[in-house]
mmCIF file of C-alpha atoms in Angstrom:
data_model
loop_
_atom_site.group_PDB
_atom_site.id
_atom_site.type_symbol
_atom_site.label_atom_id
_atom_site.label_comp_id
_atom_site.label_asym_id
_atom_site.label_seq_id
_atom_site.Cartn_x
_atom_site.Cartn_y
_atom_site.Cartn_z
ATOM 1 C CA MET A 38 10.227 -14.916 -16.543
ATOM 2 C CA GLY A 39 7.257 -12.542 -13.978
ATOM 3 C CA VAL A 40 7.989 -12.002 -10.585
ATOM 4 C CA SER A 41 10.185 -14.054 -8.375
ATOM 5 C CA VAL A 42 10.197 -14.303 -4.185
ATOM 6 C CA ALA A 43 11.909 -11.070 -2.664
ATOM 7 C CA GLU A 44 11.169 -12.313 1.026
ATOM 8 C CA TYR A 45 9.934 -15.668 2.662
ATOM 9 C CA LEU A 46 8.932 -15.136 6.380
ATOM 10 C CA GLY A 47 10.644 -11.815 6.682
ATOM 11 C CA GLN A 48 14.237 -13.070 5.051
ATOM 12 C CA ARG A 49 15.010 -11.823 1.789
ATOM 13 C CA THR A 50 16.258 -14.127 -1.045
ATOM 14 C CA ASP A 51 19.122 -12.215 -2.622
ATOM 15 C CA VAL A 52 21.665 -13.359 -0.311
ATOM 16 C CA ALA A 53 23.132 -16.414 -0.560
ATOM 17 C CA THR A 54 23.812 -17.260 3.111
ATOM 18 C CA PRO A 55 22.661 -18.241 5.511
ATOM 19 C CA ASN A 56 20.054 -20.508 3.553
ATOM 20 C CA ILE A 57 16.205 -20.133 4.240
ATOM 21 C CA ILE A 58 14.713 -23.323 6.278
ATOM 22 C CA PRO A 59 11.504 -23.818 4.896
ATOM 23 C CA VAL A 60 8.470 -23.257 6.738
ATOM 24 C CA ASN A 61 5.483 -26.046 7.493
ATOM 25 C CA VAL A 62 3.921 -24.964 10.688
ATOM 26 C CA LYS A 63 2.574 -21.857 12.037
ATOM 27 C CA SER A 64 5.730 -19.279 12.730
ATOM 28 C CA PRO A 65 5.759 -15.547 14.353
ATOM 29 C CA CYS A 66 5.136 -12.856 11.988
ATOM 30 C CA PRO A 67 8.446 -10.707 11.579
ATOM 31 C CA PHE A 68 6.691 -7.705 10.765
ATOM 32 C CA SER A 69 4.085 -7.912 13.958
ATOM 33 C CA SER A 70 4.902 -8.669 17.992
ATOM 34 C CA GLY A 71 3.039 -11.496 19.360
ATOM 35 C CA ASN A 72 1.210 -12.486 15.810
ATOM 36 C CA ASN A 73 1.628 -15.654 13.641
ATOM 37 C CA CYS A 74 1.946 -15.078 10.470
ATOM 38 C CA MET A 75 -0.913 -15.029 8.895
ATOM 39 C CA LYS A 76 -0.042 -17.577 5.771
ATOM 40 C CA THR A 77 1.358 -19.917 7.398
ATOM 41 C CA GLY A 78 -1.573 -20.136 10.273
ATOM 42 C CA GLY A 79 -3.844 -20.696 7.174
ATOM 43 C CA GLY A 80 -1.245 -23.757 5.267
ATOM 44 C CA LYS A 81 0.015 -21.422 2.418
ATOM 45 C CA ASN A 82 3.331 -20.026 1.436
ATOM 46 C CA PRO A 83 4.937 -17.580 3.811
ATOM 47 C CA ILE A 84 6.019 -15.342 0.817
ATOM 48 C CA CYS A 85 5.538 -11.132 2.248
ATOM 49 C CA SER A 86 6.904 -9.986 -1.235
ATOM 50 C CA VAL A 87 8.128 -10.094 -4.499
ATOM 51 C CA ARG A 88 10.329 -8.998 -7.598
ATOM 52 C CA LYS A 89 9.495 -7.679 -11.108
ATOM 53 C CA GLU A 90 12.110 -8.868 -13.260
ATOM 54 C CA ASP A 91 13.720 -5.170 -13.253
ATOM 55 C CA GLY A 92 14.415 -5.625 -9.721
ATOM 56 C CA THR A 93 11.126 -3.290 -8.447
ATOM 57 C CA TYR A 94 9.660 -4.458 -5.128
ATOM 58 C CA TRP A 95 5.938 -5.268 -4.744
ATOM 59 C CA ILE A 96 5.052 -6.647 -0.909
ATOM 60 C CA VAL A 97 2.071 -9.446 -1.713
ATOM 61 C CA CYS A 98 1.359 -10.233 2.298
ATOM 62 C CA GLU A 99 -1.329 -7.180 3.675
ATOM 63 C CA ASN A 100 0.825 -7.472 7.257
ATOM 64 C CA ARG A 101 4.154 -6.751 5.607
ATOM 65 C CA LEU A 102 4.431 -2.944 5.321
ATOM 66 C CA CYS A 103 3.022 -1.423 8.655
ATOM 67 C CA THR A 104 0.480 -4.044 10.074
ATOM 68 C CA THR A 105 -2.178 -2.579 13.165
ATOM 69 C CA LYS A 106 -3.127 -4.858 15.829
ATOM 70 C CA LYS A 107 -4.640 -2.248 18.492
ATOM 71 C CA ASP A 108 -3.444 -3.868 21.888
ATOM 72 C CA ILE A 109 0.036 -5.184 21.041
ATOM 73 C CA PRO A 110 3.597 -3.193 21.036
ATOM 74 C CA LEU A 111 4.684 -1.534 18.469
ATOM 75 C CA CYS A 112 7.642 -3.788 17.026
ATOM 76 C CA SER A 113 10.596 -1.639 15.895
ATOM 77 C CA HIS A 114 9.833 -2.920 11.908
ATOM 78 C CA GLN A 115 7.147 -0.847 12.708
ATOM 79 C CA GLN A 116 8.114 1.913 15.059
ATOM 80 C CA THR A 117 11.400 2.868 11.565
ATOM 81 C CA ILE A 118 8.499 2.770 9.300
ATOM 82 C CA LEU A 119 5.839 4.864 11.324
ATOM 83 C CA LEU A 120 8.703 7.386 12.404
ATOM 84 C CA ASP A 121 10.064 8.088 8.575
ATOM 85 C CA ILE A 122 6.088 9.223 7.103
ATOM 86 C CA ALA A 123 5.701 11.009 10.491
ATOM 87 C CA GLN A 124 8.686 12.556 9.296
ATOM 88 C CA HIS A 125 7.584 13.368 5.773
ATOM 89 C CA VAL A 126 3.610 14.610 7.555
ATOM 90 C CA PHE A 127 4.742 16.732 9.859
ATOM 91 C CA SER A 128 8.258 17.800 10.097
ATOM 92 C CA PRO A 129 11.982 15.820 9.165
ATOM 93 C CA THR A 130 12.991 17.231 12.708
ATOM 94 C CA ILE A 131 10.314 14.978 14.328
ATOM 95 C CA THR A 132 11.262 12.241 17.359
ATOM 96 C CA ALA A 133 10.202 9.240 18.106
ATOM 97 C CA ASP A 134 8.971 10.625 21.438
ATOM 98 C CA GLN A 135 6.997 13.237 19.544
ATOM 99 C CA VAL A 136 4.393 11.098 17.113
ATOM 100 C CA LEU A 137 1.346 9.503 18.606
ATOM 101 C CA VAL A 138 -0.904 6.827 16.995
ATOM 102 C CA LYS A 139 -3.952 5.208 17.281
ATOM 103 C CA ARG A 140 -4.557 1.668 15.670
ATOM 104 C CA GLU A 141 -7.666 0.302 14.127
ATOM 105 C CA GLU A 142 -9.909 3.236 15.452
ATOM 106 C CA GLN A 143 -13.642 3.219 13.872
ATOM 107 C CA LEU A 144 -15.254 5.558 11.368
ATOM 108 C CA HIS A 145 -18.736 6.383 11.146
ATOM 109 C CA VAL A 146 -19.892 5.984 7.920
ATOM 110 C CA SER A 147 -23.961 5.679 8.656
ATOM 111 C CA ASP A 148 -25.546 4.650 11.411
ATOM 112 C CA THR A 149 -24.853 0.481 10.666
ATOM 113 C CA THR A 150 -21.580 1.066 8.361
ATOM 114 C CA LYS A 151 -18.226 1.484 9.828
ATOM 115 C CA TYR A 152 -14.424 1.109 8.490
ATOM 116 C CA LYS A 153 -11.383 1.013 10.508
ATOM 117 C CA ALA A 154 -8.689 3.515 10.057
ATOM 118 C CA ASP A 155 -4.725 1.383 10.112
ATOM 119 C CA TYR A 156 -3.370 4.252 11.773
ATOM 120 C CA ILE A 157 -4.793 7.722 13.396
ATOM 121 C CA MET A 158 -1.481 10.151 13.617
ATOM 122 C CA THR A 159 -0.177 13.026 14.986
ATOM 123 C CA ILE A 160 2.190 14.728 17.457
ATOM 124 C CA ASN A 161 2.320 14.888 21.466
ATOM 125 C CA ASN A 162 0.957 18.761 21.297
ATOM 126 C CA GLY A 163 -1.540 18.354 18.746
ATOM 127 C CA GLN A 164 -0.556 20.827 16.884
ATOM 128 C CA SER A 165 1.726 20.495 13.546
ATOM 129 C CA PRO A 166 5.336 22.636 13.468
ATOM 130 C CA PHE A 167 4.504 23.351 9.796
ATOM 131 C CA PRO A 168 1.528 24.203 6.896
ATOM 132 C CA GLY A 169 -0.848 20.807 6.580
ATOM 133 C CA PRO A 170 -3.116 18.418 8.908
ATOM 134 C CA ASP A 171 -2.603 17.974 12.190
ATOM 135 C CA ARG A 172 -4.119 15.035 12.704
ATOM 136 C CA VAL A 173 -4.426 12.451 9.744
ATOM 137 C CA ILE A 174 -6.206 8.794 8.885
ATOM 138 C CA LEU A 175 -2.466 6.870 7.786
ATOM 139 C CA GLU A 176 -3.852 4.062 5.269
ATOM 140 C CA MET A 177 -0.698 1.532 4.371
ATOM 141 C CA GLN A 178 -1.424 -0.647 1.127
ATOM 142 C CA GLY A 179 2.192 -1.461 -0.116
ATOM 143 C CA GLY A 180 0.971 -3.573 -2.532
ATOM 144 C CA GLY A 181 -1.726 -6.333 -3.750
ATOM 145 C CA GLU A 182 -2.052 -9.735 -4.732
ATOM 146 C CA THR A 183 -0.289 -10.968 -8.039
ATOM 147 C CA SER A 184 -1.795 -13.312 -10.847
ATOM 148 C CA GLY A 185 -0.600 -16.793 -11.566
ATOM 149 C CA THR A 186 -0.202 -17.557 -7.863
ATOM 150 C CA GLU A 187 0.017 -20.875 -8.718
ATOM 151 C CA LYS A 188 3.062 -20.188 -10.288
ATOM 152 C CA LEU A 189 4.949 -18.915 -7.996
ATOM 153 C CA THR A 190 3.558 -21.928 -5.452
ATOM 154 C CA GLU A 191 5.483 -24.158 -7.520
ATOM 155 C CA ILE A 192 8.808 -22.506 -7.681
ATOM 156 C CA VAL A 193 8.510 -22.635 -3.363
ATOM 157 C CA LYS A 194 7.294 -25.853 -3.944
ATOM 158 C CA GLU A 195 10.008 -27.623 -6.363
ATOM 159 C CA TRP A 196 12.235 -25.155 -3.171
ATOM 160 C CA LYS A 197 10.950 -27.745 -0.274
ATOM 161 C CA THR A 198 11.645 -30.892 -2.275
ATOM 162 C CA SER A 199 14.985 -30.144 -4.017
ATOM 163 C CA LEU A 200 18.053 -31.839 -2.265
ATOM 164 C CA ALA A 201 19.894 -28.478 -2.344
ATOM 165 C CA PRO A 202 17.187 -26.330 -1.063
ATOM 166 C CA THR A 203 19.306 -22.924 -1.816
ATOM 167 C CA ASN A 204 17.831 -19.559 -1.514
ATOM 168 C CA ALA A 205 18.993 -18.748 -5.559
ATOM 169 C CA ARG A 206 16.552 -21.376 -5.886
ATOM 170 C CA LEU A 207 13.657 -19.994 -3.919
ATOM 171 C CA CYS A 208 14.117 -16.569 -5.937
ATOM 172 C CA GLY A 209 13.798 -17.724 -8.635
ATOM 173 C CA PRO A 210 11.335 -16.722 -11.998
ATOM 174 C CA SER A 211 7.864 -17.335 -11.360
ATOM 175 C CA GLY A 212 5.688 -16.311 -14.405
ATOM 176 C CA ALA A 213 3.296 -14.108 -11.802
ATOM 177 C CA SER A 214 2.739 -10.865 -11.959
ATOM 178 C CA PRO A 215 1.705 -7.797 -9.840
ATOM 179 C CA LEU A 216 -1.867 -6.903 -9.998
ATOM 180 C CA GLU A 217 -2.050 -3.011 -9.415
ATOM 181 C CA THR A 218 -5.243 -1.924 -10.350
ATOM 182 C CA ASN A 219 -6.750 -4.981 -8.587
ATOM 183 C CA ALA A 220 -5.056 -3.688 -5.397
ATOM 184 C CA TRP A 221 -5.747 -0.262 -6.276
ATOM 185 C CA ARG A 222 -9.834 -0.993 -7.261
ATOM 186 C CA ARG A 223 -10.246 -2.730 -3.595
ATOM 187 C CA GLN A 224 -8.886 -0.175 -1.467
ATOM 188 C CA GLN A 225 -10.446 3.231 -3.802
ATOM 189 C CA GLU A 226 -13.796 3.447 -2.211
ATOM 190 C CA GLN A 227 -12.077 3.330 1.476
ATOM 191 C CA PHE A 228 -9.817 5.649 0.275
ATOM 192 C CA ILE A 229 -12.481 8.171 -0.967
ATOM 193 C CA VAL A 230 -14.524 7.954 2.023
ATOM 194 C CA LYS A 231 -11.829 7.818 4.940
ATOM 195 C CA GLY A 232 -10.646 10.822 3.263
ATOM 196 C CA ASN A 233 -14.164 13.041 3.392
ATOM 197 C CA ILE A 234 -14.410 11.474 7.170
ATOM 198 C CA ALA A 235 -11.196 13.351 8.111
ATOM 199 C CA MET A 236 -11.939 16.373 5.637
ATOM 200 C CA LEU A 237 -15.670 16.661 7.821
ATOM 201 C CA THR A 238 -14.296 15.499 11.393
ATOM 202 C CA TRP A 239 -12.327 19.062 11.509
ATOM 203 C CA LYS A 240 -10.514 21.508 9.777
ATOM 204 C CA GLY A 241 -6.782 20.771 10.351
ATOM 205 C CA TYR A 242 -7.540 17.079 9.416
ATOM 206 C CA GLY A 243 -6.292 14.813 6.228
ATOM 207 C CA ILE A 244 -5.230 11.908 4.865
ATOM 208 C CA ALA A 245 -2.180 10.121 4.476
ATOM 209 C CA PHE A 246 -1.788 7.628 2.069
ATOM 210 C CA CYS A 247 0.959 4.898 2.064
ATOM 211 C CA VAL A 248 1.632 2.923 -1.116
ATOM 212 C CA GLY A 249 4.882 0.620 -2.768
ATOM 213 C CA THR A 250 6.087 2.108 -5.695
ATOM 214 C CA LEU A 251 3.918 0.588 -8.564
ATOM 215 C CA LEU A 252 0.639 1.394 -7.118
ATOM 216 C CA TYR A 253 2.073 4.990 -6.976
ATOM 217 C CA ASP A 254 3.367 4.959 -11.069
ATOM 218 C CA TYR A 255 -0.036 3.154 -11.614
ATOM 219 C CA LEU A 256 -1.965 6.196 -10.000
ATOM 220 C CA SER A 257 0.036 9.130 -11.801
ATOM 221 C CA ARG A 258 -0.914 7.040 -14.918
ATOM 222 C CA LYS A 259 -4.240 7.414 -14.256
ATOM 223 C CA ILE A 260 -4.328 11.223 -13.002
ATOM 224 C CA ASP A 261 -1.766 13.730 -14.010
ATOM 225 C CA PHE A 262 -0.205 15.056 -10.681
ATOM 226 C CA ARG A 263 1.566 17.811 -12.768
ATOM 227 C CA GLN A 264 -2.338 19.481 -12.562
ATOM 228 C CA LEU A 265 -2.732 19.121 -8.782
ATOM 229 C CA PRO A 266 -1.979 21.604 -6.500
ATOM 230 C CA ASP A 267 1.682 21.108 -5.073
ATOM 231 C CA LEU A 268 0.366 22.124 -1.216
ATOM 232 C CA HIS A 269 3.622 20.759 0.702
ATOM 233 C CA ALA A 270 4.382 24.163 2.103
ATOM 234 C CA HIS A 271 0.764 25.425 2.456
ATOM 235 C CA ASN A 272 -2.445 23.455 3.269
ATOM 236 C CA TRP A 273 -2.600 20.064 2.052
ATOM 237 C CA THR A 274 -5.203 18.045 3.021
ATOM 238 C CA LEU A 275 -4.206 14.844 1.102
ATOM 239 C CA ALA A 276 -0.338 12.766 0.807
ATOM 240 C CA LEU A 277 0.841 10.342 -1.620
ATOM 241 C CA ILE A 278 3.756 8.729 0.507
ATOM 242 C CA GLY A 279 5.277 6.232 -1.647
ATOM 243 C CA ILE A 280 7.275 3.331 -0.379
ATOM 244 C CA LYS A 281 10.134 1.779 -1.605
ATOM 245 C CA GLU A 282 12.746 -0.725 -0.785
ATOM 246 C CA ASP A 283 15.833 1.194 0.826
ATOM 247 C CA THR A 284 18.983 0.093 -1.721
ATOM 248 C CA SER A 285 21.742 3.033 -0.327
ATOM 249 C CA ARG A 286 23.795 -0.440 1.160
ATOM 250 C CA PRO A 287 24.415 -3.523 0.134
ATOM 251 C CA PRO A 288 22.029 -6.555 0.964
ATOM 252 C CA THR A 289 22.064 -8.194 3.909
ATOM 253 C CA PRO A 290 20.734 -11.256 5.359
ATOM 254 C CA GLY A 291 16.883 -10.398 6.806
ATOM 255 C CA PRO A 292 14.061 -8.364 5.834
ATOM 256 C CA VAL A 293 14.472 -6.059 2.904
ATOM 257 C CA PRO A 294 14.251 -2.734 4.570
ATOM 258 C CA LEU A 295 12.042 -0.070 3.636
ATOM 259 C CA VAL A 296 11.935 3.754 3.368
ATOM 260 C CA VAL A 297 9.988 6.795 2.076
ATOM 261 C CA ASP A 298 10.406 7.228 -1.608
ATOM 262 C CA ASP A 299 11.380 10.891 -1.437
ATOM 263 C CA THR A 300 10.603 10.949 -5.571
ATOM 264 C CA ARG A 301 7.511 9.808 -5.139
ATOM 265 C CA LEU A 302 5.532 12.015 -3.037
ATOM 266 C CA LEU A 303 2.093 14.696 -3.746
ATOM 267 C CA TYR A 304 0.630 16.669 -1.310
ATOM 268 C CA THR A 305 -2.236 18.328 -2.611
ATOM 269 C CA ASN A 306 -5.749 18.942 -1.396
ATOM 270 C CA TYR A 307 -8.333 16.209 -0.997
ATOM 271 C CA GLN A 308 -10.917 17.426 -3.007
ATOM 272 C CA THR A 309 -8.804 18.098 -5.913
ATOM 273 C CA PHE A 310 -7.752 14.701 -5.888
ATOM 274 C CA VAL A 311 -10.974 12.851 -5.750
ATOM 275 C CA HIS A 312 -12.264 15.463 -8.688
ATOM 276 C CA ALA A 313 -8.932 14.197 -11.062
ATOM 277 C CA LEU A 314 -9.328 10.487 -9.824
ATOM 278 C CA ILE A 315 -13.889 10.933 -11.155
ATOM 279 C CA ASN A 316 -13.334 13.212 -13.703
ATOM 280 C CA GLN A 317 -11.653 11.095 -16.358
ATOM 281 C CA GLY A 318 -12.897 9.830 -20.140
ATOM 282 C CA LEU A 319 -13.564 11.800 -22.931
ATOM 283 C CA PRO A 320 -16.990 11.685 -25.206
ATOM 284 C CA SER A 321 -17.476 8.745 -27.435
ATOM 285 C CA PRO A 322 -20.909 8.733 -29.379
ATOM 286 C CA ASP A 323 -19.654 6.537 -31.708
ATOM 287 C CA ALA A 324 -20.242 3.933 -28.758
ATOM 288 C CA PHE A 325 -24.047 5.180 -28.167
ATOM 289 C CA THR A 326 -25.272 5.222 -32.353
ATOM 290 C CA GLY A 327 -25.177 2.444 -35.062
ATOM 291 C CA ASP A 328 -25.817 -1.346 -34.951
ATOM 292 C CA TYR A 329 -27.723 -2.367 -32.098
ATOM 293 C CA ILE A 330 -30.167 -5.689 -31.901
ATOM 294 C CA ASP A 331 -33.304 -5.875 -30.032
ATOM 295 C CA LEU A 332 -34.382 -8.485 -27.664
ATOM 296 C CA ASN A 333 -35.694 -10.957 -30.473
ATOM 297 C CA ASN A 334 -32.468 -10.687 -31.847
ATOM 298 C CA HIS A 335 -32.844 -8.455 -35.163
ATOM 299 C CA PRO A 336 -30.865 -6.321 -36.232
ATOM 300 C CA TYR A 337 -31.984 -2.106 -35.464
ATOM 301 C CA VAL A 338 -29.571 0.798 -36.503
ATOM 302 C CA ILE A 339 -29.509 4.216 -34.856
#
């Protein structure tokens, strides 16, 4: 069965009306003020997200969750997501006018290498009213790519050329699959380095990493979160914040609403988390003994 298209240019597909209109030209991105959709600009299908067979939501566009553009005003989507995150980082009572962000801020790795933070987030007096960091590097990774992308492309092609291009046809099963492993591998180095930069810069700084539910669950399988100290009520330096589809109301036309997943939250120590991440594996002596060959293809036993 595989995944199906969940959103096409910001329009959810699991509603019967209105019929989504196929797009063949550059079009505005629904999730970033003043920008065209990067996919339509590159001649690709503007698929924002997909669903697994069980309905689980997976973002496939890097701009879908909460894109960063330094000099463009925040749109209502970004404002909503960032406030929800701030209320889980600083205080549940914090208001929009108290939350401050910098976007695409350079972080120094070496004299010649720099990364960019998606956001630097703090509150207007610079001090959190609750235990935890006063300022955080905020990174967004809602999803990633899929395997078998050409199968999704074929679904969209059939929908576009159909005599009856209904939403139901657009969200048919494709045979493609989410690639959580690739998403984490691509992000891992920057996550580790950016977190360390926050630790080195000043006591009281930290990192918050916002991820989709599939990626959160992938990390929880790699690392036993139960072995990490729960520091939510103390001086945490790393937060892993799950983002999910908001299913509290029936589907309505427009984008799929997103919300922080209160069942997928981790507040812990950055160094402890990284140590748990790299301290994996068991001794495997059998792998280092037994049948070898030399470079002339002669067998050798050790």
